[in-house]
Amino acid sequence: ETSRDFATEYIDVREIIGTSIEILGPKTQKKNIAVTFNTDGQSARVPGNRFLAEEIFFNLIDNAINYNTEGGSIIIDMEKKGESLTVAIVDTGIGIPGDSIDRIFERFYRVDKSRSRATGGTGLGLSIVKHAAEILGWNIKVTSSSGGTRFIIEI
């Protein structure tokens, strides 16, 4: 959290997301969650840090699984416009109440303590995501309803 000294390299965001999906495959299968990864076919290589990018995408996809419904879905859309790359991760899960949206990136904050305990969370995942995105200079937005959550990462 206090270190801003991370090596910058060219990373392939498509590959990092694909690896995260693969690693989390058994978890999605257990909950019968369909994962769709849409890309526009353009290069997804951007300057960044692989470790931090892996933390961001793994945590967001893991949360999309943990807080999804049995038989739900996750759609990941990646689009490049000029030099910017946008990734949207959308799930059909339980959603985040409006009064909690502004707090979800706080360390140890949990929307529903009993639900978080059931999923084994520590309340650190989204805090890690937010700090890693800040270090990389990426922007992250979230919208949610009772029908699911959408995280948008602007690179």
Coordinates of N, CA, C and O in Angstrom, one line a residue:
E1 N 0.8 -1.2 0.0 CA 0.0 0.0 0.0 C 0.9 1.3 0.0 O 0.5 2.3 -0.6
T2 N 2.0 1.2 0.7 CA 2.8 2.4 0.7 C 3.9 2.5 -0.4 O 4.4 3.5 -0.7
S3 N 4.1 1.3 -1.0 CA 5.1 1.3 -2.1 C 4.5 1.7 -3.4 O 3.5 1.3 -3.8
R4 N 5.2 2.6 -4.1 CA 4.8 3.0 -5.4 C 5.9 2.5 -6.4 O 5.9 2.9 -7.6
D5 N 6.9 1.8 -5.9 CA 8.1 1.4 -6.7 C 7.9 0.0 -7.4 O 8.3 -1.0 -6.8
F6 N 7.2 0.0 -8.5 CA 6.9 -1.3 -9.2 C 7.5 -1.1 -10.6 O 7.3 -0.1 -11.3
A7 N 8.2 -2.1 -11.1 CA 8.8 -2.0 -12.4 C 7.6 -1.9 -13.5 O 6.6 -2.6 -13.4
T8 N 7.9 -1.1 -14.5 CA 6.9 -0.9 -15.6 C 7.5 -1.8 -16.7 O 8.6 -1.8 -17.0
E9 N 6.5 -2.5 -17.3 CA 6.9 -3.4 -18.4 C 5.6 -3.4 -19.4 O 4.6 -2.9 -19.0
Y10 N 5.8 -4.0 -20.5 CA 4.6 -4.2 -21.4 C 3.9 -5.5 -21.0 O 4.6 -6.5 -20.9
I11 N 2.6 -5.4 -20.7 CA 1.9 -6.5 -20.3 C 0.7 -6.8 -21.3 O 0.2 -5.8 -21.9
D12 N 0.3 -8.0 -21.4 CA -0.8 -8.4 -22.3 C -2.0 -8.6 -21.4 O -2.1 -9.6 -20.7
V13 N -2.9 -7.6 -21.4 CA -4.1 -7.7 -20.5 C -5.0 -8.9 -20.9 O -5.5 -9.6 -20.0
R14 N -5.1 -9.2 -22.2 CA -5.9 -10.3 -22.6 C -5.4 -11.6 -22.0 O -6.2 -12.4 -21.5
E15 N -4.1 -11.8 -22.0 CA -3.5 -13.0 -21.5 C -3.7 -13.1 -19.9 O -4.0 -14.1 -19.4
I16 N -3.5 -12.0 -19.3 CA -3.7 -11.9 -17.8 C -5.1 -12.3 -17.4 O -5.4 -13.1 -16.5
I17 N -6.1 -11.8 -18.2 CA -7.5 -12.1 -17.9 C -7.8 -13.6 -18.2 O -8.4 -14.3 -17.4
G18 N -7.3 -14.0 -19.3 CA -7.4 -15.4 -19.7 C -6.9 -16.4 -18.7 O -7.5 -17.4 -18.3
T19 N -5.7 -16.1 -18.1 CA -5.1 -16.9 -17.1 C -5.9 -16.9 -15.8 O -6.1 -17.9 -15.2
S20 N -6.5 -15.7 -15.5 CA -7.3 -15.7 -14.3 C -8.6 -16.5 -14.5 O -9.0 -17.2 -13.5
I21 N -9.2 -16.4 -15.6 CA -10.4 -17.3 -15.9 C -10.0 -18.7 -15.8 O -10.8 -19.5 -15.2
E22 N -8.9 -19.1 -16.4 CA -8.4 -20.5 -16.3 C -8.2 -21.0 -14.9 O -8.7 -22.1 -14.5
I23 N -7.5 -20.2 -14.1 CA -7.2 -20.6 -12.7 C -8.5 -20.7 -11.9 O -8.6 -21.6 -11.1
L24 N -9.5 -19.8 -12.2 CA -10.7 -19.8 -11.4 C -11.8 -20.8 -12.1 O -12.9 -20.9 -11.6
G25 N -11.4 -21.5 -13.1 CA -12.3 -22.4 -13.8 C -13.0 -23.4 -12.9 O -14.2 -23.6 -13.0
P26 N -12.3 -24.1 -12.0 CA -13.0 -25.1 -11.2 C -14.0 -24.4 -10.3 O -15.1 -25.0 -10.0
K27 N -13.8 -23.2 -9.9 CA -14.7 -22.5 -9.0 C -16.0 -22.1 -9.8 O -17.1 -22.2 -9.3
T28 N -15.8 -21.7 -11.1 CA -17.0 -21.4 -11.9 C -17.8 -22.6 -12.2 O -19.0 -22.6 -12.3
Q29 N -17.1 -23.7 -12.5 CA -17.8 -25.0 -12.8 C -18.6 -25.5 -11.6 O -19.7 -25.9 -11.7
K30 N -18.0 -25.3 -10.4 CA -18.7 -25.8 -9.1 C -20.0 -25.0 -9.0 O -21.0 -25.6 -8.5
K31 N -20.1 -23.7 -9.3 CA -21.3 -22.9 -9.2 C -22.1 -22.9 -10.5 O -23.1 -22.2 -10.6
N32 N -21.6 -23.6 -11.5 CA -22.3 -23.6 -12.8 C -22.4 -22.2 -13.4 O -23.5 -21.8 -13.8
I33 N -21.4 -21.4 -13.3 CA -21.4 -20.1 -13.8 C -20.7 -20.0 -15.2 O -19.6 -20.5 -15.4
A34 N -21.4 -19.4 -16.2 CA -20.9 -19.3 -17.5 C -20.0 -18.0 -17.6 O -20.4 -17.0 -17.2
V35 N -18.8 -18.2 -18.1 CA -17.9 -17.0 -18.3 C -17.7 -16.8 -19.8 O -17.3 -17.7 -20.5
T36 N -17.9 -15.5 -20.2 CA -17.7 -15.1 -21.6 C -16.7 -14.0 -21.6 O -16.9 -13.0 -20.9
F37 N -15.7 -14.2 -22.5 CA -14.6 -13.2 -22.6 C -14.6 -12.7 -24.0 O -14.3 -13.4 -24.9
N38 N -15.1 -11.4 -24.2 CA -15.2 -10.8 -25.5 C -14.0 -9.8 -25.7 O -13.9 -8.9 -24.9
T39 N -13.3 -9.9 -26.8 CA -12.3 -8.9 -27.1 C -12.6 -8.4 -28.5 O -13.3 -9.1 -29.3
D40 N -12.1 -7.2 -28.8 CA -12.3 -6.7 -30.2 C -11.2 -7.1 -31.1 O -11.1 -6.6 -32.3
G41 N -10.3 -8.0 -30.7 CA -9.2 -8.5 -31.5 C -8.0 -7.6 -31.6 O -7.0 -8.0 -32.2
Q42 N -8.0 -6.4 -31.1 CA -6.9 -5.5 -31.1 C -5.9 -5.9 -30.0 O -6.2 -6.6 -29.1
S43 N -4.7 -5.3 -30.2 CA -3.6 -5.6 -29.2 C -4.1 -5.1 -27.8 O -4.7 -4.1 -27.7
A44 N -3.8 -5.9 -26.8 CA -4.1 -5.6 -25.5 C -2.8 -5.4 -24.7 O -2.8 -5.5 -23.4
R45 N -1.7 -5.1 -25.4 CA -0.4 -4.8 -24.7 C -0.4 -3.4 -24.3 O -0.6 -2.5 -25.1
V46 N -0.1 -3.2 -23.0 CA -0.1 -1.8 -22.4 C 1.1 -1.8 -21.4 O 1.5 -2.8 -20.9
P47 N 1.6 -0.6 -21.2 CA 2.6 -0.4 -20.1 C 1.9 -0.6 -18.8 O 0.8 -0.2 -18.5
G48 N 2.6 -1.4 -17.9 CA 2.0 -1.6 -16.6 C 2.9 -2.5 -15.8 O 4.1 -2.5 -16.0
N49 N 2.4 -3.2 -14.8 CA 3.1 -4.2 -14.0 C 2.3 -5.4 -13.9 O 1.1 -5.4 -13.5
R50 N 2.9 -6.5 -14.3 CA 2.1 -7.8 -14.4 C 1.5 -8.2 -13.1 O 0.4 -8.6 -13.0
F51 N 2.3 -8.1 -12.0 CA 1.9 -8.6 -10.7 C 0.6 -7.8 -10.3 O -0.4 -8.3 -9.8
L52 N 0.7 -6.4 -10.4 CA -0.4 -5.6 -10.0 C -1.7 -5.9 -10.9 O -2.8 -5.9 -10.4
A53 N -1.5 -6.0 -12.2 CA -2.6 -6.3 -13.1 C -3.2 -7.7 -12.8 O -4.4 -7.8 -12.8
E54 N -2.4 -8.6 -12.5 CA -2.9 -10.0 -12.1 C -3.8 -9.8 -10.8 O -4.8 -10.4 -10.7
E55 N -3.3 -9.0 -9.8 CA -4.1 -8.8 -8.6 C -5.4 -8.2 -8.9 O -6.5 -8.6 -8.4
I56 N -5.5 -7.2 -9.8 CA -6.7 -6.5 -10.1 C -7.7 -7.5 -10.8 O -8.8 -7.7 -10.3
F57 N -7.3 -8.2 -11.9 CA -8.2 -9.0 -12.6 C -8.6 -10.3 -11.9 O -9.8 -10.7 -11.9
F58 N -7.7 -10.9 -11.2 CA -8.0 -12.1 -10.4 C -9.0 -11.8 -9.3 O -10.0 -12.5 -9.2
N59 N -8.8 -10.7 -8.6 CA -9.7 -10.3 -7.5 C -11.1 -10.0 -8.0 O -12.1 -10.4 -7.4
L60 N -11.2 -9.2 -9.1 CA -12.5 -8.8 -9.6 C -13.2 -10.0 -10.2 O -14.4 -10.2 -9.9
I61 N -12.6 -10.9 -10.9 CA -13.2 -12.1 -11.4 C -13.6 -13.1 -10.3 O -14.7 -13.7 -10.3
D62 N -12.7 -13.2 -9.3 CA -13.0 -14.1 -8.1 C -14.3 -13.5 -7.4 O -15.2 -14.3 -7.0
N63 N -14.4 -12.2 -7.2 CA -15.6 -11.7 -6.6 C -16.8 -11.9 -7.4 O -17.9 -12.2 -6.9
A64 N -16.7 -11.8 -8.7 CA -17.8 -12.0 -9.6 C -18.3 -13.4 -9.5 O -19.5 -13.7 -9.7
I65 N -17.4 -14.4 -9.2 CA -17.8 -15.7 -8.9 C -18.4 -15.9 -7.5 O -19.5 -16.4 -7.4
N66 N -17.7 -15.4 -6.5 CA -18.2 -15.6 -5.1 C -19.5 -15.0 -4.8 O -20.3 -15.5 -4.1
Y67 N -19.8 -13.8 -5.4 CA -21.1 -13.2 -5.2 C -22.1 -13.3 -6.3 O -23.0 -12.5 -6.4
N68 N -21.9 -14.3 -7.1 CA -22.8 -14.6 -8.2 C -23.8 -15.6 -7.7 O -23.7 -16.3 -6.7
T69 N -24.9 -15.8 -8.5 CA -25.9 -16.8 -8.2 C -25.5 -18.1 -8.9 O -24.8 -18.2 -9.9
E70 N -26.0 -19.2 -8.3 CA -25.8 -20.5 -8.9 C -26.4 -20.5 -10.3 O -27.5 -20.0 -10.5
G71 N -25.6 -20.9 -11.3 CA -26.1 -20.9 -12.7 C -26.0 -19.5 -13.3 O -26.6 -19.3 -14.4
G72 N -25.4 -18.6 -12.7 CA -25.3 -17.2 -13.2 C -24.3 -17.1 -14.3 O -23.8 -18.1 -14.9
S73 N -23.9 -15.8 -14.6 CA -22.9 -15.6 -15.7 C -22.0 -14.4 -15.4 O -22.4 -13.6 -14.6
I74 N -20.9 -14.4 -16.0 CA -19.9 -13.3 -16.0 C -19.6 -13.0 -17.4 O -19.2 -13.9 -18.2
I75 N -19.7 -11.8 -17.8 CA -19.3 -11.3 -19.1 C -18.1 -10.3 -19.0 O -18.3 -9.3 -18.2
I76 N -17.1 -10.6 -19.6 CA -15.9 -9.7 -19.6 C -15.7 -9.1 -21.0 O -15.5 -9.9 -22.0
D77 N -15.9 -7.8 -21.2 CA -15.7 -7.2 -22.5 C -14.5 -6.3 -22.4 O -14.3 -5.5 -21.5
M78 N -13.6 -6.5 -23.4 CA -12.4 -5.7 -23.5 C -12.4 -5.0 -24.9 O -12.6 -5.6 -25.9
E79 N -12.2 -3.7 -24.8 CA -12.2 -2.9 -26.1 C -11.1 -1.8 -26.1 O -10.9 -1.2 -25.1
K80 N -10.5 -1.7 -27.2 CA -9.4 -0.7 -27.4 C -9.9 0.4 -28.3 O -10.4 0.2 -29.3
K81 N -9.7 1.6 -27.8 CA -10.0 2.8 -28.6 C -8.8 3.7 -28.5 O -8.4 4.3 -27.5
G82 N -8.1 3.8 -29.7 CA -6.9 4.6 -29.7 C -5.8 4.0 -28.8 O -5.5 2.8 -28.9
E83 N -5.3 4.7 -27.9 CA -4.3 4.2 -26.9 C -5.0 3.7 -25.6 O -4.3 3.1 -24.8
S84 N -6.3 3.9 -25.4 CA -6.9 3.5 -24.2 C -7.5 2.1 -24.4 O -8.0 1.7 -25.4
L85 N -7.5 1.4 -23.3 CA -8.1 0.0 -23.2 C -9.1 0.0 -22.1 O -8.8 0.5 -21.0
T86 N -10.3 -0.5 -22.4 CA -11.4 -0.6 -21.3 C -11.8 -2.0 -21.2 O -12.0 -2.7 -22.1
V87 N -11.9 -2.4 -19.9 CA -12.3 -3.8 -19.6 C -13.5 -3.7 -18.6 O -13.4 -3.0 -17.6
A88 N -14.6 -4.3 -19.0 CA -15.8 -4.3 -18.2 C -16.0 -5.8 -17.7 O -16.0 -6.7 -18.5
I89 N -16.2 -5.9 -16.4 CA -16.5 -7.2 -15.8 C -17.9 -7.2 -15.2 O -18.1 -6.4 -14.3
V90 N -18.8 -7.9 -15.8 CA -20.2 -7.8 -15.4 C -20.7 -9.2 -14.9 O -20.5 -10.2 -15.6
D91 N -21.3 -9.2 -13.8 CA -21.9 -10.5 -13.2 C -23.4 -10.4 -13.0 O -23.9 -9.3 -13.0
T92 N -24.0 -11.5 -12.8 CA -25.4 -11.6 -12.5 C -25.7 -11.9 -11.1 O -26.6 -12.6 -10.7
G93 N -24.8 -11.4 -10.2 CA -24.8 -11.8 -8.8 C -25.8 -11.0 -8.0 O -26.7 -10.4 -8.5
I94 N -25.5 -11.0 -6.7 CA -26.4 -10.4 -5.7 C -26.4 -8.9 -5.7 O -27.3 -8.3 -5.1
G95 N -25.4 -8.3 -6.3 CA -25.3 -6.9 -6.3 C -24.7 -6.3 -5.0 O -24.6 -7.0 -4.0
I96 N -24.5 -5.0 -5.1 CA -24.0 -4.2 -3.9 C -25.0 -3.1 -3.6 O -25.3 -2.4 -4.5
P97 N -25.5 -3.0 -2.4 CA -26.4 -2.0 -2.1 C -25.8 -0.6 -2.4 O -24.6 -0.4 -2.2
G98 N -26.7 0.3 -2.8 CA -26.2 1.7 -3.2 C -25.5 2.4 -2.1 O -24.5 3.1 -2.3
D99 N -25.9 2.2 -0.8 CA -25.3 2.9 0.3 C -23.9 2.3 0.6 O -23.2 2.8 1.4
S100 N -23.5 1.2 0.0 CA -22.2 0.6 0.2 C -21.2 0.8 -0.9 O -20.0 0.6 -0.7
I101 N -21.7 1.2 -2.1 CA -20.8 1.4 -3.2 C -19.6 2.3 -2.9 O -18.5 1.9 -3.3
D102 N -19.8 3.4 -2.2 CA -18.6 4.3 -1.9 C -17.7 3.7 -0.9 O -16.6 4.2 -0.7
R103 N -18.0 2.6 -0.2 CA -17.1 2.0 0.8 C -16.5 0.7 0.4 O -15.6 0.2 1.2
I104 N -16.8 0.1 -0.7 CA -16.4 -1.2 -1.0 C -14.8 -1.3 -1.2 O -14.3 -2.4 -1.1
F105 N -14.2 -0.2 -1.5 CA -12.7 -0.3 -1.7 C -11.9 0.0 -0.4 O -10.7 0.0 -0.4
E106 N -12.7 0.1 0.7 CA -12.0 0.3 2.0 C -11.5 -1.0 2.5 O -12.2 -2.1 2.4
R107 N -10.3 -1.0 3.2 CA -9.8 -2.2 3.8 C -10.8 -2.8 4.8 O -11.3 -2.0 5.6
F108 N -11.0 -4.1 4.8 CA -11.8 -4.9 5.7 C -13.3 -4.5 5.6 O -14.0 -5.1 6.4
Y109 N -13.7 -3.7 4.7 CA -15.1 -3.4 4.6 C -15.8 -4.6 4.0 O -15.4 -5.1 2.9
R110 N -16.9 -5.0 4.5 CA -17.8 -6.0 4.0 C -19.2 -5.6 3.9 O -19.7 -5.0 4.9
V111 N -19.8 -5.8 2.8 CA -21.2 -5.3 2.6 C -22.1 -6.1 3.6 O -22.9 -5.6 4.3
D112 N -22.0 -7.4 3.5 CA -22.8 -8.3 4.4 C -21.9 -9.2 5.1 O -21.3 -10.2 4.5
K113 N -21.7 -9.0 6.4 CA -20.7 -9.7 7.1 C -21.0 -11.3 7.1 O -20.0 -12.0 6.9
S114 N -22.2 -11.7 7.2 CA -22.5 -13.1 7.2 C -22.2 -13.7 5.8 O -21.7 -14.8 5.7
R115 N -22.6 -13.0 4.7 CA -22.3 -13.5 3.4 C -20.8 -13.6 3.1 O -20.3 -14.5 2.5
S116 N -20.1 -12.6 3.5 CA -18.6 -12.5 3.3 C -18.0 -13.7 4.0 O -17.0 -14.3 3.5
R117 N -18.4 -13.9 5.2 CA -17.8 -15.0 6.0 C -18.0 -16.4 5.3 O -17.2 -17.2 5.2
A118 N -19.2 -16.5 4.7 CA -19.5 -17.8 4.0 C -18.7 -18.0 2.7 O -18.4 -19.1 2.4
T119 N -18.2 -16.9 2.1 CA -17.4 -17.0 0.9 C -15.9 -17.0 1.3 O -15.1 -17.2 0.4
G120 N -15.6 -16.8 2.5 CA -14.2 -16.9 2.9 C -13.4 -15.7 2.7 O -12.2 -15.7 2.7
G121 N -14.0 -14.5 2.4 CA -13.3 -13.3 2.1 C -12.7 -12.7 3.4 O -13.2 -12.9 4.5
T122 N -11.7 -11.8 3.1 CA -11.1 -11.1 4.2 C -11.5 -9.6 4.2 O -11.2 -8.9 5.2
G123 N -12.1 -9.1 3.2 CA -12.4 -7.7 3.1 C -11.3 -6.9 2.5 O -11.3 -5.7 2.6
L124 N -10.3 -7.6 1.9 CA -9.1 -6.9 1.4 C -9.1 -6.9 -0.1 O -8.4 -6.0 -0.7
G125 N -9.8 -7.8 -0.8 CA -9.7 -7.9 -2.2 C -9.9 -6.6 -3.0 O -9.1 -6.2 -3.8
L126 N -11.0 -5.9 -2.7 CA -11.2 -4.7 -3.5 C -10.3 -3.5 -3.1 O -10.1 -2.6 -3.9
S127 N -9.9 -3.6 -1.9 CA -8.9 -2.6 -1.4 C -7.6 -2.8 -2.2 O -7.0 -1.8 -2.7
I128 N -7.2 -4.0 -2.4 CA -6.0 -4.3 -3.2 C -6.2 -3.9 -4.6 O -5.3 -3.3 -5.2
V129 N -7.4 -4.1 -5.2 CA -7.7 -3.7 -6.5 C -7.6 -2.2 -6.7 O -6.9 -1.7 -7.6
K130 N -8.2 -1.5 -5.8 CA -8.1 0.0 -5.9 C -6.7 0.6 -5.8 O -6.3 1.4 -6.6
H131 N -5.9 0.0 -4.8 CA -4.5 0.5 -4.7 C -3.7 0.2 -5.9 O -2.9 1.0 -6.3
A132 N -3.8 -1.1 -6.4 CA -3.1 -1.5 -7.5 C -3.4 -0.6 -8.8 O -2.5 -0.2 -9.5
A133 N -4.7 -0.3 -8.9 CA -5.2 0.5 -10.0 C -4.6 1.9 -9.9 O -4.1 2.5 -10.9
E134 N -4.6 2.5 -8.7 CA -4.0 3.8 -8.5 C -2.5 3.8 -8.8 O -2.0 4.8 -9.5
I135 N -1.8 2.8 -8.4 CA -0.3 2.7 -8.7 C -0.1 2.7 -10.2 O 0.8 3.4 -10.7
L136 N -0.9 2.0 -10.9 CA -0.8 1.8 -12.4 C -1.3 3.0 -13.1 O -1.1 3.2 -14.3
G137 N -2.1 3.9 -12.4 CA -2.7 5.0 -13.1 C -3.9 4.6 -13.9 O -4.4 5.3 -14.8
W138 N -4.5 3.5 -13.5 CA -5.8 3.0 -14.1 C -7.0 3.6 -13.3 O -6.9 3.9 -12.1
N139 N -8.1 3.7 -14.0 CA -9.3 4.2 -13.4 C -10.3 3.0 -13.2 O -10.4 2.2 -14.1
I140 N -10.9 2.9 -12.1 CA -11.9 1.9 -11.9 C -13.2 2.5 -11.4 O -13.2 3.3 -10.5
K141 N -14.3 2.0 -12.0 CA -15.6 2.4 -11.7 C -16.5 1.2 -11.4 O -16.2 0.1 -11.9
V142 N -17.5 1.4 -10.6 CA -18.5 0.3 -10.3 C -19.9 0.8 -10.3 O -20.2 1.9 -9.8
T143 N -20.8 0.0 -10.8 CA -22.2 0.2 -10.7 C -22.8 -1.1 -10.3 O -22.3 -2.2 -10.7
S144 N -23.9 -1.1 -9.6 CA -24.5 -2.3 -9.2 C -26.0 -2.1 -8.9 O -26.5 -1.0 -8.7
S145 N -26.7 -3.3 -9.0 CA -28.1 -3.4 -8.7 C -28.3 -4.7 -8.1 O -27.4 -5.5 -8.0
S146 N -29.6 -5.0 -7.8 CA -29.9 -6.4 -7.3 C -29.7 -7.5 -8.3 O -29.7 -8.6 -7.9
G147 N -29.5 -7.1 -9.6 CA -29.3 -8.1 -10.6 C -27.9 -8.3 -11.0 O -27.6 -9.0 -12.0
G148 N -26.9 -7.6 -10.3 CA -25.5 -7.9 -10.6 C -24.7 -6.6 -10.5 O -25.2 -5.5 -10.2
T149 N -23.4 -6.8 -10.8 CA -22.4 -5.7 -10.6 C -21.6 -5.6 -11.9 O -21.3 -6.5 -12.5
R150 N -21.2 -4.3 -12.2 CA -20.3 -4.0 -13.3 C -19.1 -3.2 -12.8 O -19.3 -2.1 -12.3
F151 N -17.9 -3.8 -13.0 CA -16.7 -3.0 -12.8 C -16.1 -2.7 -14.1 O -16.0 -3.5 -15.0
I152 N -15.7 -1.4 -14.3 CA -15.1 -0.9 -15.5 C -13.7 -0.4 -15.2 O -13.5 0.4 -14.3
I153 N -12.7 -1.0 -15.8 CA -11.3 -0.6 -15.7 C -10.9 0.1 -16.9 O -10.9 -0.4 -18.0
E154 N -10.5 1.4 -16.8 CA -10.0 2.2 -17.9 C -8.5 2.3 -17.8 O -8.0 2.8 -16.8
I155 N -7.8 1.8 -18.8 CA -6.3 1.7 -18.8 C -5.8 2.8 -19.9 O -6.3 2.8 -21.0

